[in-house]
Amino acid sequence: MGCAEQIKHRYAITRLVPILLWIRDYRPPDVIRDLIAGFTIGLMVTPQCLAYANMAGLPVVYGLYSSFFGIMWYAVFGTSKDISVGPTAIVSVLTATFAARPESWPIPSDSAWSSGDQTSFVELCVFLALMSGTLSALQIWN
């Protein structure tokens, strides 16, 4: 493998995982500032995400998942230092609307998701989030 190919591969990897670019320059004094910022954001985002999960008709534990997992993934794969990651009110309302009305979704009426129980509602919401994330991830390569 030539030098040009190594540079090309390194560029491709750091483009997909930007944390590799700046983690080498991360200094111990930055840890204190980042912990304070993380604690402050956690205090603000946690109750907000609990409310958004409730708006979507989901158990509040899913709000906790959405408040932390999105931020942790973005720390590794994100490219901007100033961005808001997590659920929003409109996404919560759209999720509730989508999952509460499976007859408007092209699934046969004899499926498990159209039974109307809470488990199938949560499964449909998780499926919607998975498909949305997959489509967003596919945009990276376009």
Coordinates of N, CA, C and O in Angstrom, one line a residue:
M1 N 0.9 -1.2 0.0 CA 0.0 0.0 0.0 C 0.9 1.2 0.0 O 1.8 1.4 0.8
G2 N 0.7 2.1 -0.9 CA 1.5 3.3 -1.1 C 1.1 4.4 -0.1 O 0.1 4.3 0.6
C3 N 1.9 5.4 0.0 CA 1.7 6.5 0.9 C 0.3 7.2 0.6 O -0.4 7.6 1.5
A4 N 0.1 7.4 -0.7 CA -1.2 8.1 -1.1 C -2.4 7.3 -0.7 O -3.4 7.8 -0.3
E5 N -2.3 6.0 -0.8 CA -3.4 5.1 -0.4 C -3.6 5.1 1.1 O -4.8 5.1 1.6
Q6 N -2.5 5.2 1.8 CA -2.7 5.2 3.3 C -3.3 6.5 3.7 O -4.2 6.5 4.6
I7 N -3.0 7.6 3.1 CA -3.6 8.9 3.4 C -5.1 8.9 3.0 O -5.9 9.4 3.8
K8 N -5.4 8.3 1.9 CA -6.8 8.2 1.5 C -7.6 7.4 2.5 O -8.7 7.7 2.9
H9 N -7.1 6.3 3.0 CA -7.8 5.4 3.9 C -7.9 6.1 5.3 O -9.0 6.1 5.9
R10 N -6.8 6.8 5.7 CA -6.9 7.6 6.9 C -7.9 8.7 6.9 O -8.7 8.9 7.8
Y11 N -8.0 9.4 5.7 CA -9.0 10.4 5.6 C -10.4 9.8 5.6 O -11.3 10.4 6.2
A12 N -10.6 8.7 5.0 CA -11.9 8.1 4.9 C -12.4 7.6 6.4 O -13.5 7.8 6.7
I13 N -11.5 7.1 7.1 CA -11.8 6.7 8.5 C -12.1 7.9 9.4 O -13.1 7.9 10.1
T14 N -11.2 8.9 9.3 CA -11.5 10.1 10.2 C -12.7 10.9 9.7 O -13.3 11.6 10.5
R15 N -13.1 10.7 8.5 CA -14.3 11.3 8.0 C -15.6 10.7 8.7 O -16.5 11.3 9.0
L16 N -15.5 9.3 8.8 CA -16.6 8.6 9.4 C -16.6 8.7 10.9 O -17.6 8.6 11.6
V17 N -15.4 8.8 11.5 CA -15.2 8.8 13.0 C -14.3 10.0 13.3 O -13.1 9.9 13.6
P18 N -14.9 11.2 13.4 CA -14.1 12.4 13.6 C -13.4 12.5 14.9 O -12.5 13.3 15.1
I19 N -13.9 11.8 15.9 CA -13.2 11.8 17.2 C -11.7 11.5 17.1 O -10.9 11.9 17.9
L20 N -11.4 10.7 16.1 CA -10.0 10.3 15.9 C -9.1 11.5 15.6 O -7.9 11.4 15.8
L21 N -9.7 12.5 15.0 CA -8.9 13.7 14.7 C -8.5 14.5 15.9 O -7.4 15.0 16.0
W22 N -9.4 14.7 16.9 CA -9.1 15.6 18.0 C -8.8 14.9 19.3 O -8.3 15.5 20.2
I23 N -9.0 13.6 19.4 CA -8.7 12.9 20.7 C -7.3 12.9 21.1 O -6.9 13.0 22.3
R24 N -6.4 13.0 20.1 CA -4.9 13.0 20.4 C -4.5 14.4 21.1 O -3.6 14.4 21.8
D25 N -5.2 15.4 20.8 CA -4.9 16.7 21.3 C -5.8 17.1 22.6 O -5.7 18.2 23.1
Y26 N -6.5 16.1 23.1 CA -7.4 16.3 24.2 C -6.5 16.3 25.5 O -5.7 15.4 25.7
R27 N -6.6 17.4 26.3 CA -5.7 17.6 27.4 C -6.5 17.3 28.7 O -7.7 17.6 28.8
P28 N -5.8 16.9 29.8 CA -6.5 16.7 31.1 C -7.3 17.9 31.6 O -8.3 17.7 32.2
P29 N -6.8 19.1 31.4 CA -7.6 20.3 31.9 C -8.9 20.4 31.2 O -9.9 20.9 31.8
D30 N -9.0 19.9 30.0 CA -10.3 19.9 29.3 C -11.3 19.0 29.9 O -12.5 19.2 29.7
V31 N -10.9 18.0 30.7 CA -11.8 17.0 31.3 C -12.7 17.7 32.2 O -14.0 17.5 32.3
I32 N -12.2 18.6 33.1 CA -13.0 19.3 34.1 C -14.1 20.1 33.4 O -15.2 20.1 33.8
R33 N -13.7 20.9 32.4 CA -14.7 21.7 31.7 C -15.8 20.9 31.0 O -16.9 21.2 31.0
D34 N -15.3 19.8 30.4 CA -16.3 18.9 29.8 C -17.2 18.2 30.8 O -18.4 18.0 30.5
L35 N -16.7 17.8 31.9 CA -17.6 17.2 33.0 C -18.6 18.2 33.4 O -19.8 17.9 33.6
I36 N -18.2 19.5 33.6 CA -19.2 20.5 34.1 C -20.2 20.7 33.0 O -21.4 20.8 33.3
A37 N -19.8 20.8 31.7 CA -20.7 21.0 30.6 C -21.7 19.8 30.5 O -22.9 20.0 30.3
G38 N -21.1 18.6 30.6 CA -22.0 17.4 30.5 C -23.0 17.3 31.6 O -24.1 17.0 31.4
F39 N -22.6 17.7 32.8 CA -23.5 17.7 34.0 C -24.6 18.7 33.8 O -25.8 18.4 34.0
T40 N -24.2 19.9 33.3 CA -25.2 20.9 33.1 C -26.2 20.5 32.0 O -27.4 20.7 32.2
I41 N -25.7 20.0 30.9 CA -26.6 19.5 29.8 C -27.5 18.4 30.3 O -28.7 18.3 30.0
G42 N -26.9 17.5 31.1 CA -27.7 16.3 31.6 C -28.8 16.8 32.5 O -29.9 16.2 32.5
L43 N -28.6 17.8 33.3 CA -29.7 18.4 34.2 C -30.8 19.0 33.3 O -31.9 18.9 33.7
M44 N -30.4 19.5 32.2 CA -31.4 20.2 31.4 C -32.2 19.1 30.5 O -33.4 19.2 30.3
V45 N -31.4 18.2 29.9 CA -32.0 17.3 28.9 C -32.8 16.2 29.5 O -33.8 15.8 28.9
T46 N -32.4 15.7 30.6 CA -33.1 14.5 31.2 C -34.6 14.8 31.4 O -35.4 14.0 30.9
P47 N -35.0 15.8 32.1 CA -36.5 16.0 32.3 C -37.2 16.3 31.0 O -38.3 16.0 30.8
Q48 N -36.5 17.0 30.1 CA -37.0 17.3 28.8 C -37.3 16.1 28.0 O -38.4 15.9 27.4
C49 N -36.4 15.1 28.0 CA -36.6 13.9 27.3 C -37.6 13.0 27.9 O -38.3 12.3 27.2
L50 N -37.7 13.1 29.2 CA -38.8 12.3 29.9 C -40.2 12.8 29.4 O -41.1 12.1 29.2
A51 N -40.3 14.2 29.3 CA -41.6 14.7 28.9 C -41.8 14.4 27.4 O -43.0 14.1 27.0
Y52 N -40.8 14.4 26.6 CA -41.0 14.0 25.2 C -41.4 12.6 25.0 O -42.2 12.2 24.2
A53 N -40.9 11.7 25.8 CA -41.3 10.3 25.8 C -42.8 10.2 26.2 O -43.5 9.4 25.6
N54 N -43.1 10.9 27.2 CA -44.5 10.9 27.6 C -45.4 11.5 26.5 O -46.5 11.0 26.2
M55 N -45.0 12.5 25.8 CA -45.8 13.1 24.7 C -45.9 12.0 23.5 O -47.0 12.0 22.9
A56 N -44.9 11.2 23.4 CA -45.0 10.2 22.3 C -45.8 9.0 22.7 O -46.0 8.1 21.9
G57 N -46.2 9.0 24.0 CA -47.0 7.8 24.5 C -46.2 6.6 24.9 O -46.7 5.5 25.0
L58 N -44.9 6.9 25.1 CA -44.0 5.8 25.5 C -43.7 5.8 26.9 O -43.8 6.9 27.6
P59 N -43.2 4.7 27.5 CA -42.8 4.7 28.9 C -41.6 5.7 29.0 O -40.8 5.8 28.1
V60 N -41.5 6.4 30.2 CA -40.5 7.4 30.3 C -39.0 6.9 30.2 O -38.1 7.7 30.0
V61 N -38.8 5.6 30.5 CA -37.5 5.1 30.4 C -36.9 5.3 29.0 O -35.7 5.5 28.8
Y62 N -37.8 5.3 27.9 CA -37.3 5.5 26.6 C -36.8 7.0 26.4 O -36.0 7.2 25.6
G63 N -37.3 7.9 27.2 CA -36.8 9.2 27.2 C -35.4 9.3 27.7 O -34.6 10.1 27.3
L64 N -35.2 8.5 28.8 CA -33.8 8.4 29.3 C -32.8 7.9 28.2 O -31.7 8.4 28.1
Y65 N -33.3 6.8 27.5 CA -32.4 6.3 26.5 C -32.1 7.3 25.4 O -31.0 7.5 25.0
S66 N -33.1 8.1 25.0 CA -33.0 9.0 23.9 C -32.1 10.2 24.4 O -31.4 10.8 23.6
S67 N -32.1 10.5 25.7 CA -31.3 11.7 26.1 C -29.8 11.4 26.2 O -29.0 12.3 25.9
F68 N -29.4 10.1 26.4 CA -28.0 9.8 26.6 C -27.4 9.2 25.4 O -26.3 9.5 25.0
F69 N -28.1 8.2 24.7 CA -27.5 7.5 23.6 C -27.2 8.4 22.4 O -26.2 8.2 21.8
G70 N -28.1 9.3 22.1 CA -27.9 10.2 21.0 C -26.6 11.0 21.2 O -25.8 11.2 20.3
I71 N -26.5 11.6 22.4 CA -25.3 12.4 22.7 C -24.0 11.6 22.7 O -23.0 12.0 22.2
M72 N -24.1 10.4 23.2 CA -22.8 9.5 23.2 C -22.4 9.1 21.8 O -21.3 9.2 21.5
W73 N -23.4 8.8 21.0 CA -23.1 8.4 19.6 C -22.5 9.7 18.8 O -21.6 9.6 18.0
Y74 N -23.1 10.8 19.1 CA -22.7 12.0 18.4 C -21.3 12.4 18.8 O -20.5 13.0 18.0
A75 N -20.9 12.1 20.1 CA -19.5 12.5 20.5 C -18.5 11.7 19.7 O -17.4 12.2 19.4
V76 N -18.8 10.5 19.2 CA -17.9 9.7 18.4 C -18.0 10.0 17.0 O -17.0 10.2 16.3
F77 N -19.2 10.1 16.5 CA -19.5 10.2 15.0 C -19.8 11.6 14.5 O -20.0 11.8 13.3
G78 N -20.0 12.6 15.4 CA -20.4 13.9 15.0 C -19.3 14.8 14.5 O -18.1 14.5 14.8
T79 N -19.6 15.8 13.8 CA -18.6 16.7 13.2 C -18.7 18.1 13.7 O -17.8 18.9 13.5
S80 N -19.7 18.5 14.5 CA -19.8 19.8 15.0 C -19.7 19.9 16.5 O -20.2 19.0 17.2
K81 N -19.0 20.9 17.0 CA -18.9 21.0 18.5 C -20.1 21.7 19.1 O -20.3 21.6 20.3
D82 N -20.9 22.3 18.3 CA -22.1 23.1 18.8 C -23.3 22.6 18.1 O -23.6 23.0 17.0
I83 N -24.0 21.6 18.7 CA -25.2 21.1 18.1 C -26.1 20.5 19.2 O -25.6 20.1 20.3
S84 N -27.4 20.5 18.9 CA -28.4 19.9 19.8 C -28.8 18.6 19.3 O -29.3 18.5 18.1
V85 N -28.6 17.5 20.1 CA -28.9 16.2 19.7 C -29.9 15.6 20.6 O -29.8 15.7 21.8
G86 N -31.0 15.0 20.1 CA -32.0 14.4 21.0 C -33.4 14.6 20.4 O -33.6 15.2 19.3
P87 N -34.4 14.1 21.1 CA -35.8 14.2 20.6 C -36.3 15.7 20.7 O -35.7 16.5 21.5
T88 N -37.2 16.0 19.9 CA -37.9 17.3 19.9 C -39.4 17.1 20.1 O -39.9 15.9 19.9
A89 N -40.1 18.1 20.3 CA -41.5 18.0 20.5 C -42.2 17.6 19.3 O -43.1 16.7 19.3
I90 N -41.8 18.1 18.1 CA -42.5 17.7 16.9 C -42.3 16.2 16.6 O -43.2 15.5 16.1
V91 N -41.1 15.7 16.8 CA -40.8 14.3 16.6 C -41.6 13.4 17.5 O -42.1 12.4 17.1
S92 N -41.7 13.9 18.7 CA -42.6 13.1 19.7 C -44.0 13.0 19.3 O -44.6 12.0 19.3
V93 N -44.6 14.1 18.8 CA -45.9 14.2 18.4 C -46.1 13.3 17.1 O -47.1 12.5 17.0
L94 N -45.2 13.4 16.2 CA -45.3 12.6 14.9 C -45.1 11.2 15.2 O -45.8 10.3 14.6
T95 N -44.2 10.8 16.2 CA -44.1 9.4 16.5 C -45.4 8.8 17.1 O -45.8 7.7 16.8
A96 N -46.0 9.6 18.0 CA -47.2 9.2 18.6 C -48.3 9.0 17.6 O -49.1 8.1 17.6
T97 N -48.4 10.0 16.7 CA -49.4 9.9 15.6 C -49.2 8.7 14.7 O -50.1 8.0 14.4
F98 N -47.9 8.5 14.3 CA -47.6 7.3 13.5 C -47.9 6.0 14.1 O -48.5 5.1 13.5
A99 N -47.5 5.8 15.4 CA -47.6 4.6 16.1 C -49.0 4.3 16.6 O -49.4 3.2 16.7
A100 N -49.8 5.3 16.8 CA -51.1 5.2 17.4 C -52.1 4.8 16.3 O -53.2 4.4 16.6
R101 N -51.8 5.1 15.0 CA -52.7 4.8 13.9 C -52.1 3.8 13.0 O -51.8 4.2 11.8
P102 N -51.9 2.6 13.4 CA -51.3 1.6 12.4 C -52.1 1.3 11.2 O -51.7 0.8 10.2
E103 N -53.4 1.7 11.2 CA -54.2 1.5 10.0 C -53.8 2.4 8.9 O -54.1 2.2 7.7
S104 N -53.1 3.5 9.2 CA -52.6 4.4 8.2 C -51.3 4.0 7.6 O -50.7 4.6 6.8
W105 N -50.7 2.9 8.2 CA -49.4 2.4 7.8 C -49.6 1.1 7.0 O -50.5 0.3 7.3
P106 N -48.8 0.9 6.0 CA -49.1 -0.2 5.1 C -48.7 -1.6 5.7 O -47.9 -2.3 5.1
I107 N -49.3 -1.9 6.8 CA -49.1 -3.3 7.4 C -50.4 -4.0 7.3 O -51.4 -3.4 7.7
P108 N -50.5 -5.2 7.0 CA -51.8 -5.9 7.0 C -52.4 -5.9 8.3 O -51.8 -5.9 9.4
S109 N -53.7 -5.8 8.4 CA -54.5 -5.7 9.6 C -54.3 -6.9 10.6 O -54.6 -6.7 11.7
D110 N -53.9 -8.0 10.1 CA -53.8 -9.2 10.9 C -52.4 -9.2 11.6 O -52.1 -10.2 12.3
S111 N -51.6 -8.2 11.5 CA -50.2 -8.2 12.0 C -50.3 -8.0 13.5 O -51.3 -7.5 14.1
A112 N -49.2 -8.3 14.2 CA -49.2 -8.1 15.7 C -49.2 -6.6 16.0 O -49.7 -6.2 17.1
W113 N -48.7 -5.7 15.2 CA -48.6 -4.3 15.5 C -50.0 -3.7 15.5 O -50.2 -2.6 16.0
S114 N -50.9 -4.2 14.8 CA -52.3 -3.6 14.8 C -53.2 -4.1 15.9 O -54.3 -3.7 15.9
S115 N -52.6 -4.8 16.9 CA -53.5 -5.3 17.9 C -53.8 -4.2 19.0 O -54.8 -4.4 19.7
G116 N -53.0 -3.2 19.0 CA -53.4 -2.1 19.9 C -52.8 -2.1 21.3 O -53.0 -1.3 22.1
D117 N -52.0 -3.2 21.7 CA -51.5 -3.2 23.0 C -50.2 -2.4 23.1 O -49.7 -1.9 22.1
Q118 N -49.8 -2.1 24.4 CA -48.7 -1.2 24.6 C -47.4 -1.8 24.1 O -46.5 -1.0 23.6
T119 N -47.2 -3.1 24.1 CA -46.0 -3.7 23.6 C -45.8 -3.5 22.1 O -44.7 -3.1 21.7
S120 N -46.9 -3.7 21.4 CA -46.8 -3.5 20.0 C -46.6 -2.0 19.6 O -45.9 -1.6 18.7
F121 N -47.1 -1.1 20.4 CA -47.0 0.4 20.2 C -45.5 0.7 20.4 O -44.9 1.4 19.6
V122 N -44.9 0.2 21.5 CA -43.4 0.5 21.7 C -42.6 -0.2 20.6 O -41.6 0.5 20.1
E123 N -42.9 -1.4 20.2 CA -42.2 -2.0 19.1 C -42.3 -1.2 17.8 O -41.3 -1.0 17.1
L124 N -43.4 -0.6 17.5 CA -43.6 0.2 16.3 C -42.7 1.5 16.4 O -42.1 1.9 15.5
C125 N -42.7 2.1 17.6 CA -41.9 3.3 17.8 C -40.4 3.0 17.7 O -39.7 3.8 17.1
V126 N -40.0 1.9 18.2 CA -38.6 1.5 18.1 C -38.2 1.2 16.7 O -37.2 1.6 16.2
F127 N -39.1 0.5 16.0 CA -38.9 0.3 14.5 C -38.8 1.6 13.7 O -38.0 1.7 12.9
L128 N -39.7 2.5 14.1 CA -39.6 3.8 13.4 C -38.3 4.5 13.7 O -37.7 5.1 12.7
A129 N -37.8 4.5 14.9 CA -36.5 5.1 15.2 C -35.4 4.4 14.5 O -34.5 5.0 14.0
L130 N -35.4 3.1 14.5 CA -34.4 2.3 13.8 C -34.4 2.6 12.3 O -33.3 2.8 11.7
M131 N -35.5 2.7 11.7 CA -35.5 3.0 10.2 C -35.1 4.4 10.0 O -34.4 4.7 9.0
S132 N -35.5 5.4 10.8 CA -35.1 6.8 10.6 C -33.6 6.9 10.8 O -32.9 7.6 10.0
G133 N -33.0 6.2 11.8 CA -31.6 6.2 11.9 C -30.8 5.6 10.8 O -29.8 6.0 10.4
T134 N -31.4 4.5 10.3 CA -30.8 3.8 9.1 C -30.8 4.7 7.9 O -29.7 4.8 7.2
L135 N -31.9 5.3 7.6 CA -31.9 6.3 6.5 C -31.0 7.4 6.7 O -30.3 7.9 5.7
S136 N -30.9 7.9 7.9 CA -29.9 9.0 8.1 C -28.5 8.6 7.9 O -27.7 9.3 7.4
A137 N -28.2 7.4 8.4 CA -26.8 6.8 8.2 C -26.5 6.6 6.8 O -25.3 6.8 6.3
L138 N -27.5 6.2 6.0 CA -27.2 6.0 4.6 C -26.9 7.3 3.8 O -26.3 7.3 2.8
Q139 N -27.4 8.4 4.4 CA -27.1 9.7 3.7 C -25.6 10.0 3.8 O -25.1 10.9 3.0
I140 N -24.8 9.4 4.7 CA -23.4 9.7 4.8 C -22.7 9.3 3.5 O -21.8 10.0 3.0
W141 N -23.1 8.2 2.9 CA -22.4 7.7 1.7 C -22.9 8.3 0.4 O -22.5 7.9 -0.7
N142 N -23.9 9.2 0.5 CA -24.4 9.8 -0.8 C -23.8 11.2 -0.9 O -23.4 11.9 -0.1

